[in-house]
PDB file of C-alpha atoms and ligand atoms in Angstrom:
ATOM      1  CA  MET A   1      20.703   6.019  -7.205  1.00 58.00           C
ATOM      2  CA  THR A   2      18.563   7.317  -4.426  1.00 67.00           C
ATOM      3  CA  ASN A   3      19.376   6.759  -0.777  1.00 80.00           C
ATOM      4  CA  LYS A   4      15.865   7.708   0.319  1.00 93.00           C
ATOM      5  CA  LEU A   5      13.827   5.039   2.087  1.00 96.00           C
ATOM      6  CA  LYS A   6      11.623   3.170  -0.390  1.00 98.00           C
ATOM      7  CA  TYR A   7       8.692   0.927   0.452  1.00 98.00           C
ATOM      8  CA  PHE A   8       7.943  -2.325  -1.347  1.00 98.00           C
ATOM      9  CA  VAL A   9       4.520  -3.499  -0.268  1.00 98.00           C
ATOM     10  CA  GLY A  10       2.937  -6.725  -1.449  1.00 98.00           C
ATOM     11  CA  ASN A  11      -0.832  -6.959  -1.592  1.00 98.00           C
ATOM     12  CA  TRP A  12      -1.562 -10.656  -1.909  1.00 98.00           C
ATOM     13  CA  LYS A  13      -5.334 -10.069  -2.176  1.00 98.00           C
ATOM     14  CA  MET A  14      -7.316 -13.346  -1.896  1.00 98.00           C
ATOM     15  CA  PHE A  15      -4.349 -15.636  -2.382  1.00 98.00           C
ATOM     16  CA  GLY A  16      -2.306 -18.054  -0.322  1.00 98.00           C
ATOM     17  CA  ASP A  17      -2.404 -20.737   2.339  1.00 98.00           C
ATOM     18  CA  PHE A  18      -0.044 -22.094   4.991  1.00 98.00           C
ATOM     19  CA  THR A  19       2.336 -23.479   2.359  1.00 98.00           C
ATOM     20  CA  SER A  20       2.852 -19.906   1.146  1.00 98.00           C
ATOM     21  CA  PHE A  21       5.162 -19.427   4.123  1.00 98.00           C
ATOM     22  CA  LYS A  22       8.007 -20.474   1.818  1.00 98.00           C
ATOM     23  CA  THR A  23       7.392 -17.327  -0.236  1.00 98.00           C
ATOM     24  CA  VAL A  24       7.388 -15.157   2.879  1.00 98.00           C
ATOM     25  CA  ASN A  25      10.517 -16.849   4.175  1.00 98.00           C
ATOM     26  CA  LYS A  26      12.430 -16.277   0.927  1.00 98.00           C
ATOM     27  CA  ILE A  27      11.489 -12.616   0.896  1.00 98.00           C
ATOM     28  CA  ASN A  28      12.434 -12.288   4.569  1.00 98.00           C
ATOM     29  CA  GLN A  29      15.863 -13.807   3.951  1.00 97.00           C
ATOM     30  CA  PHE A  30      16.397 -11.608   0.928  1.00 98.00           C
ATOM     31  CA  SER A  31      15.481  -8.573   2.996  1.00 98.00           C
ATOM     32  CA  ARG A  32      17.976  -9.401   5.727  1.00 96.00           C
ATOM     33  CA  LYS A  33      20.853  -9.149   3.255  1.00 95.00           C
ATOM     34  CA  TYR A  34      19.462  -6.520   0.928  1.00 95.00           C
ATOM     35  CA  LYS A  35      18.677  -3.968   3.632  1.00 90.00           C
ATOM     36  CA  LYS A  36      22.408  -3.422   3.971  1.00 91.00           C
ATOM     37  CA  LEU A  37      22.669  -2.385   0.304  1.00 93.00           C
ATOM     38  CA  HIS A  38      19.707  -0.034  -0.007  1.00 94.00           C
ATOM     39  CA  LYS A  39      17.360   1.725   2.355  1.00 95.00           C
ATOM     40  CA  ASN A  40      14.091  -0.065   1.883  1.00 96.00           C
ATOM     41  CA  LYS A  41      11.178  -1.472   3.812  1.00 97.00           C
ATOM     42  CA  ILE A  42       9.327  -4.605   2.797  1.00 98.00           C
ATOM     43  CA  ILE A  43       5.754  -5.170   3.924  1.00 98.00           C
ATOM     44  CA  LEU A  44       3.566  -8.116   2.957  1.00 98.00           C
ATOM     45  CA  CYS A  45      -0.177  -7.610   3.292  1.00 99.00           C
ATOM     46  CA  VAL A  46      -1.572 -11.114   3.316  1.00 98.00           C
ATOM     47  CA  PRO A  47      -5.004 -12.637   4.006  1.00 98.00           C
ATOM     48  CA  ASN A  48      -6.188 -12.422   7.637  1.00 98.00           C
ATOM     49  CA  THR A  49      -6.050 -16.214   7.904  1.00 98.00           C
ATOM     50  CA  LEU A  50      -2.260 -16.131   7.488  1.00 98.00           C
ATOM     51  CA  ILE A  51      -0.982 -13.116   9.427  1.00 98.00           C
ATOM     52  CA  PHE A  52      -0.705 -14.799  12.833  1.00 98.00           C
ATOM     53  CA  PHE A  53       0.816 -17.955  11.368  1.00 98.00           C
ATOM     54  CA  PHE A  54       3.456 -16.129   9.316  1.00 98.00           C
ATOM     55  CA  ASN A  55       4.251 -13.870  12.211  1.00 98.00           C
ATOM     56  CA  LYS A  56       4.880 -16.787  14.554  1.00 97.00           C
ATOM     57  CA  LYS A  57       6.898 -18.750  12.002  1.00 98.00           C
ATOM     58  CA  LEU A  58       9.279 -15.976  11.032  1.00 97.00           C
ATOM     59  CA  GLN A  59      12.322 -16.297  13.225  1.00 89.00           C
ATOM     60  CA  SER A  60      14.199 -13.095  12.664  1.00 92.00           C
ATOM     61  CA  LYS A  61      11.781 -10.593  11.215  1.00 95.00           C
ATOM     62  CA  ASN A  62      13.198  -8.399   8.489  1.00 97.00           C
ATOM     63  CA  ILE A  63       9.860  -7.617   6.933  1.00 98.00           C
ATOM     64  CA  SER A  64       6.543  -6.394   8.318  1.00 98.00           C
ATOM     65  CA  LEU A  65       3.165  -8.016   7.887  1.00 98.00           C
ATOM     66  CA  GLY A  66      -0.068  -6.250   7.165  1.00 98.00           C
ATOM     67  CA  ALA A  67      -3.774  -6.775   6.550  1.00 98.00           C
ATOM     68  CA  GLN A  68      -5.799  -5.670   3.539  1.00 98.00           C
ATOM     69  CA  ASN A  69      -9.030  -4.306   5.009  1.00 98.00           C
ATOM     70  CA  CYS A  70     -11.093  -4.218   8.196  1.00 98.00           C
ATOM     71  CA  HIS A  71     -14.585  -3.462   9.440  1.00 98.00           C
ATOM     72  CA  TYR A  72     -15.195   0.178  10.323  1.00 98.00           C
ATOM     73  CA  TYR A  73     -16.570  -0.658  13.774  1.00 97.00           C
ATOM     74  CA  GLN A  74     -13.937  -0.355  16.490  1.00 94.00           C
ATOM     75  CA  ASN A  75     -15.256  -2.791  19.078  1.00 95.00           C
ATOM     76  CA  TYR A  76     -16.721  -6.272  18.972  1.00 96.00           C
ATOM     77  CA  GLY A  77     -20.160  -6.247  17.393  1.00 97.00           C
ATOM     78  CA  PRO A  78     -22.794  -8.141  15.433  1.00 98.00           C
ATOM     79  CA  PHE A  79     -21.031  -8.095  12.057  1.00 98.00           C
ATOM     80  CA  THR A  80     -21.003 -11.618  10.674  1.00 98.00           C
ATOM     81  CA  GLY A  81     -17.804 -12.542   8.903  1.00 97.00           C
ATOM     82  CA  SER A  82     -16.000  -9.304   9.753  1.00 98.00           C
ATOM     83  CA  VAL A  83     -12.887  -8.444  11.733  1.00 98.00           C
ATOM     84  CA  ASN A  84     -11.958  -5.068  13.178  1.00 98.00           C
ATOM     85  CA  SER A  85      -8.604  -3.325  13.317  1.00 98.00           C
ATOM     86  CA  GLN A  86      -8.016  -4.302  16.940  1.00 98.00           C
ATOM     87  CA  MET A  87      -8.350  -7.989  16.099  1.00 98.00           C
ATOM     88  CA  LEU A  88      -5.911  -7.559  13.208  1.00 98.00           C
ATOM     89  CA  LYS A  89      -3.392  -5.743  15.370  1.00 98.00           C
ATOM     90  CA  LYS A  90      -3.477  -8.703  17.752  1.00 98.00           C
ATOM     91  CA  THR A  91      -2.568 -11.122  14.958  1.00 98.00           C
ATOM     92  CA  GLY A  92       0.732  -9.259  14.515  1.00 98.00           C
ATOM     93  CA  ALA A  93      -0.250  -6.954  11.666  1.00 98.00           C
ATOM     94  CA  GLU A  94       1.660  -3.682  11.678  1.00 98.00           C
ATOM     95  CA  TYR A  95       0.125  -2.230   8.515  1.00 98.00           C
ATOM     96  CA  ILE A  96      -3.284  -2.205   6.870  1.00 98.00           C
ATOM     97  CA  ILE A  97      -4.366  -1.371   3.332  1.00 99.00           C
ATOM     98  CA  LEU A  98      -7.579   0.696   3.290  1.00 98.00           C
ATOM     99  CA  GLY A  99      -9.624   2.226   0.499  1.00 98.00           C
ATOM    100  CA  HIS A 100      -8.499  -0.226  -2.159  1.00 98.00           C
ATOM    101  CA  SER A 101     -10.603   0.170  -5.307  1.00 98.00           C
ATOM    102  CA  GLU A 102     -11.626  -3.495  -5.078  1.00 98.00           C
ATOM    103  CA  ASN A 103     -13.223  -2.697  -1.698  1.00 98.00           C
ATOM    104  CA  ARG A 104     -14.620   0.618  -2.912  1.00 98.00           C
ATOM    105  CA  SER A 105     -16.361  -1.239  -5.728  1.00 98.00           C
ATOM    106  CA  GLU A 106     -17.993  -3.469  -3.114  1.00 97.00           C
ATOM    107  CA  GLY A 107     -19.489  -0.520  -1.249  1.00 97.00           C
ATOM    108  CA  ASP A 108     -16.753   1.202   0.734  1.00 98.00           C
ATOM    109  CA  THR A 109     -17.547   4.920   0.626  1.00 98.00           C
ATOM    110  CA  ASP A 110     -15.144   7.735   1.537  1.00 98.00           C
ATOM    111  CA  LYS A 111     -16.958   8.046   4.876  1.00 97.00           C
ATOM    112  CA  ILE A 112     -16.712   4.347   5.685  1.00 98.00           C
ATOM    113  CA  ILE A 113     -13.026   4.445   4.776  1.00 98.00           C
ATOM    114  CA  GLU A 114     -12.556   7.435   7.081  1.00 98.00           C
ATOM    115  CA  LYS A 115     -13.973   5.372   9.965  1.00 97.00           C
ATOM    116  CA  LYS A 116     -11.706   2.459   9.103  1.00 98.00           C
ATOM    117  CA  ILE A 117      -8.671   4.753   9.026  1.00 98.00           C
ATOM    118  CA  ASN A 118      -9.605   6.221  12.404  1.00 97.00           C
ATOM    119  CA  SER A 119     -10.100   2.877  14.027  1.00 97.00           C
ATOM    120  CA  SER A 120      -6.872   1.477  12.563  1.00 98.00           C
ATOM    121  CA  ILE A 121      -4.822   4.419  13.779  1.00 97.00           C
ATOM    122  CA  LYS A 122      -6.357   4.146  17.247  1.00 96.00           C
ATOM    123  CA  ASN A 123      -5.188   0.546  17.248  1.00 97.00           C
ATOM    124  CA  LYS A 124      -1.680   1.581  16.227  1.00 97.00           C
ATOM    125  CA  LEU A 125      -1.730   0.174  12.732  1.00 98.00           C
ATOM    126  CA  ASN A 126       0.055   2.032   9.946  1.00 98.00           C
ATOM    127  CA  VAL A 127      -2.419   2.782   7.184  1.00 98.00           C
ATOM    128  CA  ILE A 128      -1.748   2.445   3.476  1.00 98.00           C
ATOM    129  CA  PHE A 129      -4.587   4.509   2.094  1.00 98.00           C
ATOM    130  CA  CYS A 130      -5.389   3.879  -1.580  1.00 98.00           C
ATOM    131  CA  ILE A 131      -6.752   6.480  -3.950  1.00 98.00           C
ATOM    132  CA  GLY A 132      -7.130   6.387  -7.715  1.00 98.00           C
ATOM    133  CA  GLU A 133      -9.286   7.315 -10.668  1.00 98.00           C
ATOM    134  CA  SER A 134     -11.236   5.087 -13.049  1.00 98.00           C
ATOM    135  CA  TYR A 135     -10.548   4.999 -16.765  1.00 98.00           C
ATOM    136  CA  LYS A 136     -13.664   7.077 -17.402  1.00 98.00           C
ATOM    137  CA  GLN A 137     -12.604   9.725 -14.881  1.00 98.00           C
ATOM    138  CA  LYS A 138      -9.161   9.851 -16.480  1.00 98.00           C
ATOM    139  CA  LYS A 139     -10.657  10.211 -19.966  1.00 98.00           C
ATOM    140  CA  ASN A 140     -12.901  13.023 -18.792  1.00 98.00           C
ATOM    141  CA  GLY A 141     -10.005  14.940 -17.251  1.00 98.00           C
ATOM    142  CA  LYS A 142     -11.243  14.216 -13.731  1.00 98.00           C
ATOM    143  CA  THR A 143      -8.122  12.565 -12.317  1.00 98.00           C
ATOM    144  CA  PHE A 144      -7.048  15.388 -10.015  1.00 98.00           C
ATOM    145  CA  SER A 145     -10.545  16.270  -8.817  1.00 98.00           C
ATOM    146  CA  THR A 146     -11.216  12.591  -8.025  1.00 98.00           C
ATOM    147  CA  LEU A 147      -8.003  12.254  -6.037  1.00 98.00           C
ATOM    148  CA  ARG A 148      -8.634  15.522  -4.199  1.00 97.00           C
ATOM    149  CA  LYS A 149     -12.139  14.397  -3.215  1.00 98.00           C
ATOM    150  CA  GLN A 150     -10.948  10.999  -1.997  1.00 98.00           C
ATOM    151  CA  MET A 151      -8.228  12.577   0.142  1.00 97.00           C
ATOM    152  CA  LYS A 152     -10.470  15.326   1.510  1.00 96.00           C
ATOM    153  CA  ASN A 153     -13.371  13.069   2.405  1.00 97.00           C
ATOM    154  CA  SER A 154     -11.376  10.397   4.186  1.00 97.00           C
ATOM    155  CA  LEU A 155      -8.401  12.235   5.674  1.00 96.00           C
ATOM    156  CA  LYS A 156      -9.573  15.660   6.745  1.00 90.00           C
ATOM    157  CA  LYS A 157     -10.515  14.675  10.264  1.00 89.00           C
ATOM    158  CA  ILE A 158      -7.619  12.289  10.868  1.00 91.00           C
ATOM    159  CA  SER A 159      -5.241  13.515  13.518  1.00 84.00           C
ATOM    160  CA  ASN A 160      -2.238  11.164  13.571  1.00 85.00           C
ATOM    161  CA  LEU A 161      -0.956  11.630  10.047  1.00 88.00           C
ATOM    162  CA  ASN A 162       2.420  10.064  10.803  1.00 90.00           C
ATOM    163  CA  LYS A 163       0.672   6.745  10.549  1.00 94.00           C
ATOM    164  CA  ILE A 164      -0.546   7.309   6.973  1.00 97.00           C
ATOM    165  CA  ILE A 165       1.052   6.419   3.679  1.00 98.00           C
ATOM    166  CA  LEU A 166      -0.861   7.160   0.495  1.00 98.00           C
ATOM    167  CA  ALA A 167      -0.952   4.764  -2.434  1.00 98.00           C
ATOM    168  CA  TYR A 168      -1.880   6.076  -5.862  1.00 98.00           C
ATOM    169  CA  GLU A 169      -3.508   3.219  -7.721  1.00 98.00           C
ATOM    170  CA  PRO A 170      -5.214   4.203 -10.967  1.00 98.00           C
ATOM    171  CA  ILE A 171      -8.047   1.682 -11.301  1.00 98.00           C
ATOM    172  CA  TRP A 172      -7.390   1.260 -15.025  1.00 98.00           C
ATOM    173  CA  SER A 173      -3.886   0.083 -14.245  1.00 98.00           C
ATOM    174  CA  ILE A 174      -4.722  -2.601 -11.672  1.00 98.00           C
ATOM    175  CA  GLY A 175      -4.418  -6.088 -13.141  1.00 98.00           C
ATOM    176  CA  THR A 176      -4.206  -4.801 -16.717  1.00 98.00           C
ATOM    177  CA  ASN A 177      -0.473  -4.432 -17.425  1.00 97.00           C
ATOM    178  CA  ASN A 178      -1.120  -0.813 -18.386  1.00 98.00           C
ATOM    179  CA  ILE A 179       0.972   1.685 -16.489  1.00 98.00           C
ATOM    180  CA  PRO A 180       0.756   5.477 -16.614  1.00 98.00           C
ATOM    181  CA  LYS A 181       3.188   7.426 -18.780  1.00 98.00           C
ATOM    182  CA  ALA A 182       6.195   8.507 -16.715  1.00 98.00           C
ATOM    183  CA  SER A 183       5.519  12.218 -17.198  1.00 98.00           C
ATOM    184  CA  GLN A 184       1.886  11.838 -16.184  1.00 98.00           C
ATOM    185  CA  LEU A 185       2.750   9.704 -13.170  1.00 98.00           C
ATOM    186  CA  LYS A 186       5.318  12.215 -11.961  1.00 98.00           C
ATOM    187  CA  LYS A 187       2.772  15.005 -12.279  1.00 98.00           C
ATOM    188  CA  THR A 188       0.113  13.053 -10.416  1.00 98.00           C
ATOM    189  CA  ILE A 189       2.379  12.040  -7.542  1.00 98.00           C
ATOM    190  CA  LYS A 190       3.489  15.680  -7.200  1.00 98.00           C
ATOM    191  CA  PHE A 191      -0.149  16.759  -7.220  1.00 98.00           C
ATOM    192  CA  ILE A 192      -1.006  14.268  -4.454  1.00 98.00           C
ATOM    193  CA  LYS A 193       1.906  15.451  -2.320  1.00 97.00           C
ATOM    194  CA  ASN A 194       1.069  19.143  -2.730  1.00 96.00           C
ATOM    195  CA  GLU A 195      -2.655  18.703  -2.371  1.00 95.00           C
ATOM    196  CA  SER A 196      -2.367  16.515   0.717  1.00 94.00           C
ATOM    197  CA  LYS A 197      -0.218  19.213   2.324  1.00 93.00           C
ATOM    198  CA  LYS A 198      -3.011  21.715   1.725  1.00 93.00           C
ATOM    199  CA  ILE A 199      -5.851  19.458   2.830  1.00 92.00           C
ATOM    200  CA  LEU A 200      -4.060  18.215   5.912  1.00 90.00           C
ATOM    201  CA  LYS A 201      -2.334  21.496   6.716  1.00 90.00           C
ATOM    202  CA  ILE A 202       1.053  19.853   7.105  1.00 91.00           C
ATOM    203  CA  LYS A 203       4.488  21.073   6.093  1.00 90.00           C
ATOM    204  CA  LYS A 204       6.242  17.798   5.339  1.00 90.00           C
ATOM    205  CA  PRO A 205       4.774  15.924   2.375  1.00 89.00           C
ATOM    206  CA  ILE A 206       3.178  12.585   3.049  1.00 95.00           C
ATOM    207  CA  LYS A 207       4.713   9.469   1.485  1.00 97.00           C
ATOM    208  CA  VAL A 208       3.108   8.322  -1.753  1.00 98.00           C
ATOM    209  CA  LEU A 209       3.424   4.851  -3.249  1.00 98.00           C
ATOM    210  CA  TYR A 210       2.444   3.814  -6.747  1.00 98.00           C
ATOM    211  CA  GLY A 211       0.410   0.675  -7.433  1.00 98.00           C
ATOM    212  CA  GLY A 212      -0.868  -0.890 -10.652  1.00 98.00           C
ATOM    213  CA  SER A 213       0.797  -3.588 -12.764  1.00 98.00           C
ATOM    214  CA  VAL A 214       4.257  -3.137 -11.254  1.00 98.00           C
ATOM    215  CA  ASP A 215       6.393  -6.068 -12.427  1.00 98.00           C
ATOM    216  CA  PRO A 216      10.062  -7.016 -12.829  1.00 98.00           C
ATOM    217  CA  ASN A 217      10.125  -5.626 -16.392  1.00 98.00           C
ATOM    218  CA  ASN A 218       8.869  -2.148 -15.616  1.00 98.00           C
ATOM    219  CA  ALA A 219      10.340  -1.735 -12.094  1.00 98.00           C
ATOM    220  CA  ARG A 220      13.474   0.038 -13.299  1.00 98.00           C
ATOM    221  CA  SER A 221      11.505   2.672 -15.207  1.00 98.00           C
ATOM    222  CA  PHE A 222       9.916   3.890 -11.959  1.00 98.00           C
ATOM    223  CA  SER A 223      13.291   4.574 -10.368  1.00 97.00           C
ATOM    224  CA  PHE A 224      13.595   7.697 -12.531  1.00 97.00           C
ATOM    225  CA  ILE A 225      10.583   9.232 -10.814  1.00 97.00           C
ATOM    226  CA  LYS A 226      12.132  10.283  -7.545  1.00 96.00           C
ATOM    227  CA  GLU A 227       8.838  11.561  -6.120  1.00 97.00           C
ATOM    228  CA  ILE A 228       7.580   7.957  -5.745  1.00 98.00           C
ATOM    229  CA  ASP A 229       8.272   6.617  -2.249  1.00 98.00           C
ATOM    230  CA  GLY A 230       7.601   2.995  -3.078  1.00 98.00           C
ATOM    231  CA  PHE A 231       5.209   0.503  -4.584  1.00 98.00           C
ATOM    232  CA  LEU A 232       2.059  -1.429  -3.828  1.00 98.00           C
ATOM    233  CA  ILE A 233       2.421  -4.636  -5.763  1.00 98.00           C
ATOM    234  CA  GLY A 234      -0.452  -7.039  -6.476  1.00 98.00           C
ATOM    235  CA  ARG A 235      -0.015 -10.144  -8.629  1.00 98.00           C
ATOM    236  CA  ALA A 236       3.771 -10.044  -8.763  1.00 98.00           C
ATOM    237  CA  SER A 237       4.019 -10.088  -4.956  1.00 98.00           C
ATOM    238  CA  GLN A 238       2.567 -13.582  -4.822  1.00 98.00           C
ATOM    239  CA  SER A 239       5.839 -14.931  -6.206  1.00 98.00           C
ATOM    240  CA  ALA A 240       9.042 -14.515  -4.166  1.00 98.00           C
ATOM    241  CA  LYS A 241      11.088 -14.447  -7.381  1.00 98.00           C
ATOM    242  CA  LYS A 242       9.050 -11.728  -9.063  1.00 98.00           C
ATOM    243  CA  PHE A 243       8.833  -9.635  -5.912  1.00 98.00           C
ATOM    244  CA  ILE A 244      12.593  -9.849  -5.340  1.00 98.00           C
ATOM    245  CA  ASP A 245      13.282  -9.161  -9.035  1.00 98.00           C
ATOM    246  CA  ILE A 246      11.194  -6.001  -8.800  1.00 98.00           C
ATOM    247  CA  ILE A 247      13.311  -4.728  -5.914  1.00 98.00           C
ATOM    248  CA  GLU A 248      16.626  -5.670  -7.510  1.00 97.00           C
ATOM    249  CA  ASN A 249      15.667  -4.259 -10.901  1.00 98.00           C
ATOM    250  CA  TYR A 250      14.479  -1.043  -9.303  1.00 98.00           C
ATOM    251  CA  TYR A 251      17.932  -0.426  -7.839  1.00 97.00           C
ATOM    252  CA  LYS A 252      19.909  -1.595 -10.908  1.00 94.00           C
TER     253      LYS A 252
HETATM  254  P1  13P B 301      -1.500  -5.541  -9.733  1.00 63.66           P
HETATM  255  O1  13P B 301      -0.074  -5.300  -9.350  1.00 63.66           O
HETATM  256  O2  13P B 301      -1.852  -6.989  -9.837  1.00 63.66           O
HETATM  257  O3  13P B 301      -1.898  -4.749 -10.939  1.00 63.66           O
HETATM  258  O4  13P B 301      -2.404  -5.017  -8.520  1.00 63.66           O
HETATM  259  C1  13P B 301      -2.141  -3.779  -7.981  1.00 63.66           C
HETATM  260  C2  13P B 301      -2.900  -3.633  -6.726  1.00 63.66           C
HETATM  261  O5  13P B 301      -4.120  -3.646  -6.720  1.00 63.66           O
HETATM  262  C3  13P B 301      -2.131  -3.504  -5.484  1.00 63.66           C
HETATM  263  O6  13P B 301      -2.930  -3.099  -4.414  1.00 63.66           O
END
């Protein structure tokens, strides 16, 4: 079994209220003990309405909290209903998911995402930058060119790359219980690592997570793909039991 640091990131999406602290607390307690067994980092990206509350309530913090999106504008401004990265940082968020396909489908372009990444890094948030192809792009053999374009357009001008983790989330896998074939996934993660080195002109490969229908039943199968640095988990992260089962099954 690997002794490389692995990330387990929950993306709660639009889910949860103050009573959900019990889920966070269980995962936090699990993490305190489990960290001694395996090198891993647990991050929960929860709705903005809960970050400050969870952060205050957690007594000893063994996990990190994160946000799921922000406005591209860095300062205060006339953007009804929006929050910027600075405001999120002040709630106690350490991470932020950007470029999620659910936000892309609502109008986030590569350029807008680039601005969000820039502003988040300036405000000392760690960015989990999502890329991924649609089913149609996959069928037409456009997976690699889509991923290359997404990386190029949003990352080329970013200077502090230490603050970036990539997440490969094929759109056709999100919420569907379909996961890529192991051989294909391995190839794609390798492609992302190599390509990002070229685009960003860096020597050390960037970390790449996988996201899309990760659950307790398939978690173990991913452990054979050593190129994957961790997981971005949607539905299953809303349950402490499922989230913990994923981590335990991964290391079985
Ligand atoms: P599911 O795990 O529910 O498929 O969602 C994945 C995802 O979108 C994580 O960002």
